[in-house]
Amino acid sequence: KETSAKESNVAKIKVVVRKRPLNKKEISRKEEDIVSVHENSYLTVHEPKLKVDLTAYVEKHEFAFDAVIDEHISNDEVYRVTVEPIIPTIFKHTKATCFAYGQTGSGKTFTMKPLPLRAVEDILRLLRQPSYFNQRFKLWLSYFEIYGGKLFDLLSDRRKLCMREDGRQQVCIVGLQEFEVSDVRIVNEFIEKGNSARSTGSTGANEESSRSHAILQLAIKKHKEIIDTRRQNDSNDAKSGKVIGKISFIDLAGSERGADTTDNDRQTRIEGAEINKSLLALKECIRALDNDQIHIPFRGSKLTEVLRDSFVGNSKTVMISCISPNAGSCEHTLNTLRYADRVK
Ligand code: ADP
Ligand code: MG
């Protein structure tokens, strides 16, 4: 009863901004916190600037979003604001996506990591309800990454994957391992395993994951009695039944990486161009979705192609834009907020 009332109120697209606290390094450098959050829905960035005569002044930038989460808010509360309301919809043929966008170090992974865990708890609870239990619904988990435009399975030794469309607008990732989840405890292990398998770059802390998009998917499927194991990786239907709905949790590449297109290193430039392309394509797809456009430009990048079935039909999108509060990150913070602003 309560669920259905909530469900009908779930917006198709929700844009949420999360500000992290200043870290120890920033505090020791006496960096200023230039982001102030008001009434959980808007914020002001106080940009430090210099006049031509070198006198300092502050330029204020105001932004409003569906929700703005300040540095005192827990991950549990973030879950309640972002993912919890859309969980019941994925039992009703909805494809949901939750993105974390922002510069490296802004809190994307910190924010995303606990969300699938909480989602699995809620999904398993709903699956035990008689109406779903009797329909033989099962929950499946997969975790892969897009790196330099290529797909890798994070739960099977970074096996290279390829994508195929099945003619019914369903995306099939050939070879992707899926695991049935019937106990929440195992999910943490999957997440840890997947996270440690993410791409490793060359330099600096946090470098590893900043150039790839990590995609964790939870799918509810209607279980078939007969499973043909020979074709188990051939199609989702053959393996474990028809997909009822799904939710994807996407820890996007660091948004500043899209600007690496003039780097001296060729590989870095190629990756930068790919990231730039995918983040632009993502914005265009979400905007098209918001405007109820019939043509969704999902072919713009591997990321949006993979998410194709999440941009058609019943879909729900939550964008969590993560921002750093320190003065030194001001330019990146403004870029992130402008991106989030354009999405809405
Ligand atoms: P990203 O994935 O965007 O590169 P991380 O999630 O790794 O960034 O966060 C960078 C650092 O900041 C990590 O040490 C993380 O624990 C910390 N952090 C991020 N967000 C918060 C927060 N809201 N509260 C406390 N610490 C945070
Ligand atoms: Mg990260």
Short mmCIF file of C-alpha atoms and ligand atoms in Angstrom, two decimals:
data_model
loop_
_atom_site.label_atom_id
_atom_site.label_comp_id
_atom_site.label_asym_id
_atom_site.label_seq_id
_atom_site.Cartn_x
_atom_site.Cartn_y
_atom_site.Cartn_z
CA LYS A 1 0.00 0.00 0.00
CA GLU A 2 2.63 2.47 1.05
CA THR A 3 4.90 1.25 -1.74
CA SER A 4 2.51 1.97 -4.57
CA ALA A 5 1.81 5.48 -3.36
CA LYS A 6 5.53 6.19 -3.16
CA GLU A 7 6.21 4.60 -6.49
CA SER A 8 3.89 6.79 -8.50
CA ASN A 9 5.71 9.81 -7.16
CA VAL A 10 9.11 8.69 -8.33
CA ALA A 11 10.45 11.15 -10.86
CA LYS A 12 11.87 9.83 -14.11
CA ILE A 13 15.07 11.77 -13.59
CA LYS A 14 16.45 12.95 -10.30
CA VAL A 15 19.59 15.02 -9.94
CA VAL A 16 21.24 15.04 -6.56
CA VAL A 17 24.46 16.77 -5.52
CA ARG A 18 26.63 15.45 -2.72
CA LYS A 19 29.33 17.54 -1.11
CA ARG A 20 32.08 15.71 0.75
CA PRO A 21 33.84 17.16 3.83
CA LEU A 22 37.28 18.76 3.57
CA ASN A 23 39.91 16.04 3.96
CA LYS A 24 42.94 16.12 6.29
CA LYS A 25 45.28 17.30 3.57
CA GLU A 26 43.01 20.18 2.63
CA ILE A 27 42.57 21.16 6.27
CA SER A 28 46.33 21.05 6.88
CA ARG A 29 46.83 23.30 3.85
CA LYS A 30 44.22 25.63 5.41
CA GLU A 31 42.10 25.40 2.29
CA GLU A 32 38.78 27.11 2.48
CA ASP A 33 35.43 25.33 2.15
CA ILE A 34 33.78 27.34 -0.62
CA VAL A 35 30.50 25.39 -0.94
CA SER A 36 27.50 26.18 1.26
CA VAL A 37 24.36 24.06 1.15
CA HIS A 38 20.92 25.51 1.89
CA GLU A 39 17.68 23.71 2.78
CA ASN A 40 18.79 20.44 1.17
CA SER A 41 18.01 21.70 -2.29
CA TYR A 42 20.31 24.48 -3.33
CA LEU A 43 23.90 25.55 -2.88
CA THR A 44 26.27 28.45 -3.34
CA VAL A 45 29.85 28.21 -4.60
CA HIS A 46 32.01 31.11 -3.46
CA GLU A 47 34.64 31.34 -6.17
CA PRO A 48 37.81 33.17 -5.11
CA LYS A 49 38.89 35.60 -7.83
CA LEU A 50 41.34 38.41 -8.45
CA LYS A 51 40.68 41.76 -10.08
CA VAL A 52 43.16 43.18 -12.61
CA ASP A 53 44.73 45.22 -9.80
CA LEU A 54 45.10 41.90 -7.90
CA THR A 55 42.58 42.70 -5.16
CA ALA A 56 40.71 39.58 -4.10
CA TYR A 57 36.95 39.18 -4.42
CA VAL A 58 34.43 36.37 -4.39
CA GLU A 59 32.08 35.50 -7.22
CA LYS A 60 28.96 33.64 -6.08
CA HIS A 61 27.35 30.88 -8.15
CA GLU A 62 23.97 29.50 -7.10
CA PHE A 63 22.50 26.18 -8.20
CA ALA A 64 19.27 24.36 -7.34
CA PHE A 65 18.77 20.59 -7.64
CA ASP A 66 16.23 17.96 -6.60
CA ALA A 67 18.36 17.43 -3.51
CA VAL A 68 21.66 18.70 -2.19
CA ILE A 69 23.39 16.53 0.37
CA ASP A 70 25.89 18.22 2.64
CA GLU A 71 29.00 16.79 4.30
CA HIS A 72 27.15 15.73 7.47
CA ILE A 73 24.82 13.29 5.77
CA SER A 74 25.41 9.54 6.01
CA ASN A 75 25.47 7.00 3.21
CA ASP A 76 22.28 5.49 4.65
CA GLU A 77 20.49 8.78 4.17
CA VAL A 78 21.94 9.08 0.66
CA TYR A 79 20.40 5.69 -0.10
CA ARG A 80 17.01 6.85 1.21
CA VAL A 81 17.07 9.97 -0.97
CA THR A 82 18.37 8.35 -4.17
CA VAL A 83 17.85 4.62 -4.67
CA GLU A 84 15.27 3.46 -2.11
CA PRO A 85 12.27 5.05 -3.86
CA ILE A 86 13.03 3.36 -7.20
CA ILE A 87 13.49 -0.18 -5.90
CA PRO A 88 9.78 -1.13 -6.10
CA THR A 89 9.65 0.10 -9.71
CA ILE A 90 12.14 -2.50 -10.93
CA PHE A 91 9.60 -5.20 -10.07
CA LYS A 92 7.33 -3.51 -12.58
CA HIS A 93 9.42 -3.65 -15.76
CA THR A 94 11.49 -0.59 -15.08
CA LYS A 95 15.18 -0.20 -15.95
CA ALA A 96 16.79 2.09 -13.42
CA THR A 97 20.24 3.65 -13.39
CA CYS A 98 22.11 5.44 -10.66
CA PHE A 99 25.21 7.37 -11.73
CA ALA A 100 27.98 8.93 -9.68
CA TYR A 101 29.55 11.81 -11.57
CA GLY A 102 32.39 14.07 -10.50
CA GLN A 103 36.11 14.74 -10.46
CA THR A 104 38.51 12.15 -9.06
CA GLY A 105 38.55 12.39 -5.26
CA SER A 106 35.09 13.95 -4.97
CA GLY A 107 33.50 10.89 -3.34
CA LYS A 108 32.00 8.84 -6.19
CA THR A 109 33.24 5.46 -5.01
CA PHE A 110 32.58 6.32 -1.36
CA THR A 111 28.99 7.14 -2.32
CA MET A 112 28.35 4.25 -4.72
CA LYS A 113 29.94 1.38 -2.83
CA PRO A 114 27.23 0.86 -0.17
CA LEU A 115 24.24 1.48 -2.47
CA PRO A 116 23.99 -1.97 -4.15
CA LEU A 117 24.26 -3.59 -0.74
CA ARG A 118 21.28 -1.68 0.60
CA ALA A 119 19.40 -2.24 -2.64
CA VAL A 120 19.93 -6.01 -2.42
CA GLU A 121 18.58 -6.00 1.14
CA ASP A 122 15.42 -4.26 -0.02
CA ILE A 123 15.04 -6.36 -3.17
CA LEU A 124 15.44 -9.64 -1.28
CA ARG A 125 12.85 -8.49 1.24
CA LEU A 126 10.36 -7.76 -1.56
CA LEU A 127 11.20 -11.07 -3.28
CA ARG A 128 10.10 -12.92 -0.17
CA GLN A 129 6.64 -11.40 -0.39
CA PRO A 130 4.16 -14.03 -1.59
CA SER A 131 3.17 -12.26 -4.81
CA TYR A 132 6.75 -12.19 -6.08
CA PHE A 133 7.87 -15.41 -4.43
CA ASN A 134 5.20 -17.35 -6.29
CA GLN A 135 6.33 -15.95 -9.61
CA ARG A 136 9.80 -17.44 -9.15
CA PHE A 137 11.60 -14.11 -9.41
CA LYS A 138 15.34 -14.29 -8.79
CA LEU A 139 18.01 -11.67 -8.33
CA TRP A 140 21.19 -11.67 -10.44
CA LEU A 141 24.33 -9.60 -10.07
CA SER A 142 27.03 -8.69 -12.58
CA TYR A 143 29.88 -6.20 -12.45
CA PHE A 144 31.96 -4.96 -15.36
CA GLU A 145 33.91 -1.94 -16.47
CA ILE A 146 34.27 0.14 -19.59
CA TYR A 147 37.87 1.16 -20.10
CA GLY A 148 39.07 2.88 -23.26
CA GLY A 149 35.81 1.90 -24.96
CA LYS A 150 36.24 -1.81 -24.15
CA LEU A 151 34.30 -3.99 -21.72
CA PHE A 152 35.90 -6.13 -19.00
CA ASP A 153 34.23 -8.48 -16.54
CA LEU A 154 35.27 -7.44 -13.03
CA LEU A 155 34.07 -10.73 -11.54
CA SER A 156 35.94 -13.07 -13.85
CA ASP A 157 39.56 -11.99 -14.09
CA ARG A 158 38.91 -9.01 -16.31
CA ARG A 159 37.76 -11.18 -19.15
CA LYS A 160 37.18 -9.07 -22.25
CA LEU A 161 33.51 -8.88 -23.23
CA CYS A 162 31.60 -7.78 -26.26
CA MET A 163 28.18 -6.31 -26.69
CA ARG A 164 25.39 -7.43 -28.95
CA GLU A 165 21.85 -6.29 -29.57
CA ASP A 166 19.26 -9.00 -29.84
CA GLY A 167 16.91 -7.22 -32.22
CA ARG A 168 14.38 -6.50 -29.50
CA GLN A 169 16.30 -3.51 -28.19
CA GLN A 170 17.79 -5.72 -25.52
CA VAL A 171 21.47 -5.36 -24.88
CA CYS A 172 23.37 -8.58 -24.40
CA ILE A 173 26.92 -8.60 -23.11
CA VAL A 174 28.42 -11.81 -24.39
CA GLY A 175 30.40 -13.72 -21.78
CA LEU A 176 29.42 -11.54 -18.82
CA GLN A 177 29.21 -13.67 -15.69
CA GLU A 178 26.06 -13.27 -13.65
CA PHE A 179 25.65 -14.57 -10.14
CA GLU A 180 22.43 -15.37 -8.40
CA VAL A 181 22.12 -13.48 -5.15
CA SER A 182 19.97 -14.88 -2.40
CA ASP A 183 21.94 -13.62 0.58
CA VAL A 184 23.07 -10.06 1.14
CA ARG A 185 26.37 -11.09 2.75
CA ILE A 186 27.86 -12.28 -0.51
CA VAL A 187 27.28 -8.94 -2.22
CA ASN A 188 30.01 -7.21 -0.25
CA GLU A 189 32.47 -9.84 -1.47
CA PHE A 190 31.43 -9.26 -5.08
CA ILE A 191 31.89 -5.52 -4.70
CA GLU A 192 35.31 -5.88 -3.07
CA LYS A 193 36.43 -8.38 -5.66
CA GLY A 194 35.21 -6.21 -8.52
CA ASN A 195 36.70 -3.02 -7.13
CA SER A 196 40.11 -4.59 -6.73
CA ALA A 197 39.94 -5.81 -10.34
CA ARG A 198 39.37 -2.31 -11.71
CA SER A 199 41.88 -0.89 -14.17
CA THR A 200 45.24 0.08 -12.79
CA GLY A 201 46.86 3.17 -14.17
CA SER A 202 50.40 4.37 -13.70
CA THR A 203 50.68 7.23 -11.23
CA GLY A 204 49.18 8.72 -8.10
CA ALA A 205 46.56 7.75 -5.57
CA ASN A 206 43.08 7.02 -6.83
CA GLU A 207 44.48 6.87 -10.34
CA GLU A 208 43.44 3.26 -10.89
CA SER A 209 39.74 3.68 -11.19
CA SER A 210 39.55 7.22 -12.48
CA ARG A 211 39.70 6.31 -16.16
CA SER A 212 37.05 3.64 -16.24
CA HIS A 213 33.31 3.43 -15.75
CA ALA A 214 32.35 0.62 -13.35
CA ILE A 215 28.87 -0.82 -13.84
CA LEU A 216 27.23 -3.07 -11.26
CA GLN A 217 23.89 -4.46 -12.38
CA LEU A 218 21.16 -6.10 -10.34
CA ALA A 219 18.56 -7.82 -12.48
CA ILE A 220 15.31 -9.40 -11.41
CA LYS A 221 14.48 -12.32 -13.64
CA LYS A 222 11.61 -14.69 -13.87
CA HIS A 223 13.20 -18.05 -13.40
CA LYS A 224 12.71 -20.83 -15.90
CA GLU A 225 12.49 -24.41 -14.80
CA ILE A 226 14.74 -25.76 -17.52
CA ILE A 227 18.06 -24.12 -17.96
CA ASP A 228 20.14 -25.08 -20.94
CA THR A 229 23.64 -24.77 -19.50
CA ARG A 230 25.38 -25.12 -22.86
CA ARG A 231 23.97 -21.75 -23.87
CA GLN A 232 24.39 -20.15 -20.49
CA ASN A 233 26.37 -17.15 -21.65
CA ASP A 234 24.63 -16.88 -24.93
CA SER A 235 21.57 -14.98 -23.93
CA ASN A 236 20.06 -13.73 -20.73
CA ASP A 237 16.83 -15.56 -21.45
CA ALA A 238 18.51 -18.91 -21.88
CA LYS A 239 20.52 -18.62 -18.73
CA SER A 240 18.06 -17.66 -16.12
CA GLY A 241 14.81 -16.42 -17.42
CA LYS A 242 13.24 -13.24 -18.61
CA VAL A 243 14.45 -9.93 -17.24
CA ILE A 244 11.65 -8.29 -15.27
CA GLY A 245 13.57 -5.17 -14.35
CA LYS A 246 17.01 -4.06 -13.38
CA ILE A 247 19.05 -1.38 -11.71
CA SER A 248 22.56 -0.34 -12.72
CA PHE A 249 24.97 1.41 -10.38
CA ILE A 250 27.58 3.32 -12.33
CA ASP A 251 30.74 4.76 -10.86
CA LEU A 252 31.77 6.99 -13.75
CA ALA A 253 35.32 7.86 -14.76
CA GLY A 254 36.67 11.04 -13.17
CA SER A 255 35.05 13.91 -15.05
CA GLU A 256 38.35 15.81 -15.25
CA ARG A 257 39.77 12.90 -17.29
CA GLY A 258 37.71 13.97 -20.26
CA ALA A 259 40.07 16.94 -20.54
CA ASP A 260 43.16 14.72 -20.91
CA THR A 261 42.93 15.11 -24.68
CA THR A 262 46.10 17.18 -24.97
CA ASP A 263 48.26 14.98 -22.71
CA ASN A 264 51.73 14.03 -23.95
CA ASP A 265 50.98 10.34 -23.55
CA ARG A 266 49.10 8.93 -26.51
CA GLN A 267 47.23 6.29 -24.51
CA THR A 268 46.11 8.92 -21.99
CA ARG A 269 44.87 11.11 -24.84
CA ILE A 270 42.87 8.25 -26.36
CA GLU A 271 41.32 7.39 -23.01
CA GLY A 272 40.59 11.06 -22.32
CA ALA A 273 38.81 11.43 -25.65
CA GLU A 274 36.76 8.29 -24.96
CA ILE A 275 35.75 9.54 -21.50
CA ASN A 276 34.87 12.96 -22.85
CA LYS A 277 32.73 11.35 -25.56
CA SER A 278 30.92 9.06 -23.13
CA LEU A 279 30.12 11.77 -20.57
CA LEU A 280 28.78 14.06 -23.31
CA ALA A 281 26.74 11.21 -24.81
CA LEU A 282 25.37 10.36 -21.37
CA LYS A 283 24.21 13.94 -20.84
CA GLU A 284 22.53 13.97 -24.25
CA CYS A 285 20.74 10.66 -23.57
CA ILE A 286 19.43 11.80 -20.19
CA ARG A 287 18.24 15.07 -21.69
CA ALA A 288 16.52 13.23 -24.53
CA LEU A 289 14.87 10.95 -21.96
CA ASP A 290 13.72 13.94 -19.94
CA ASN A 291 12.19 15.56 -23.03
CA ASP A 292 10.40 12.32 -23.97
CA GLN A 293 12.30 12.31 -27.25
CA ILE A 294 11.67 9.28 -29.40
CA HIS A 295 15.21 9.23 -30.71
CA ILE A 296 17.71 8.63 -27.91
CA PRO A 297 21.28 9.25 -29.11
CA PHE A 298 22.68 6.18 -27.33
CA ARG A 299 25.08 5.36 -30.17
CA GLY A 300 27.31 8.23 -29.13
CA SER A 301 29.52 6.05 -26.92
CA LYS A 302 30.09 2.57 -25.59
CA LEU A 303 28.71 3.62 -22.20
CA THR A 304 25.38 4.79 -23.62
CA GLU A 305 25.17 1.82 -26.00
CA VAL A 306 25.58 -0.58 -23.10
CA LEU A 307 22.85 1.31 -21.25
CA ARG A 308 20.59 1.43 -24.28
CA ASP A 309 17.76 -0.57 -22.72
CA SER A 310 17.84 1.74 -19.72
CA PHE A 311 17.03 4.72 -21.92
CA VAL A 312 13.86 3.32 -23.46
CA GLY A 313 10.48 2.36 -22.06
CA ASN A 314 9.98 2.72 -18.35
CA SER A 315 13.15 4.11 -16.96
CA LYS A 316 14.35 5.90 -13.88
CA THR A 317 17.61 7.78 -13.65
CA VAL A 318 19.33 9.14 -10.58
CA MET A 319 22.40 11.26 -11.11
CA ILE A 320 24.52 11.80 -8.02
CA SER A 321 26.99 14.59 -8.71
CA CYS A 322 29.84 14.50 -6.23
CA ILE A 323 31.75 17.66 -5.43
CA SER A 324 34.84 18.56 -3.45
CA PRO A 325 34.43 21.58 -1.15
CA ASN A 326 37.97 22.99 -1.26
CA ALA A 327 38.90 26.23 -3.02
CA GLY A 328 41.51 24.38 -5.10
CA SER A 329 38.79 22.27 -6.73
CA CYS A 330 36.59 25.24 -7.58
CA GLU A 331 36.89 24.95 -11.34
CA HIS A 332 36.10 21.22 -11.35
CA THR A 333 33.25 21.75 -8.90
CA LEU A 334 31.68 24.39 -11.15
CA ASN A 335 32.11 22.11 -14.17
CA THR A 336 30.37 19.26 -12.31
CA LEU A 337 27.51 21.50 -11.21
CA ARG A 338 27.05 22.88 -14.73
CA TYR A 339 26.94 19.35 -16.10
CA ALA A 340 24.33 18.36 -13.51
CA ASP A 341 22.39 21.51 -14.29
CA ARG A 342 22.30 20.67 -18.00
CA VAL A 343 21.12 17.13 -17.32
CA LYS A 344 18.02 18.39 -15.55
P1 ADP B 1 36.30 9.23 -6.22
O1 ADP B 1 35.79 7.85 -6.32
O2 ADP B 1 35.33 10.26 -6.71
O3 ADP B 1 37.64 9.41 -6.86
P2 ADP B 1 36.49 8.61 -3.42
O4 ADP B 1 35.13 8.05 -3.23
O5 ADP B 1 37.59 7.64 -3.55
O6 ADP B 1 36.51 9.59 -4.69
O7 ADP B 1 36.76 9.64 -2.25
C1 ADP B 1 38.01 10.25 -2.03
C2 ADP B 1 38.32 10.23 -0.54
O8 ADP B 1 37.38 11.03 0.18
C3 ADP B 1 38.23 8.84 0.06
O9 ADP B 1 39.25 8.69 1.01
C4 ADP B 1 36.87 8.82 0.72
O10 ADP B 1 36.84 7.94 1.81
C5 ADP B 1 36.70 10.28 1.16
N1 ADP B 1 35.27 10.69 1.15
C6 ADP B 1 34.54 10.89 0.04
N2 ADP B 1 33.29 11.29 0.35
C7 ADP B 1 33.22 11.35 1.69
C8 ADP B 1 32.17 11.70 2.63
N3 ADP B 1 30.96 12.09 2.22
N4 ADP B 1 32.47 11.63 3.95
C9 ADP B 1 33.70 11.25 4.35
N5 ADP B 1 34.72 10.91 3.53
C10 ADP B 1 34.49 10.95 2.20
MG MG B 2 36.60 6.22 -7.34
#
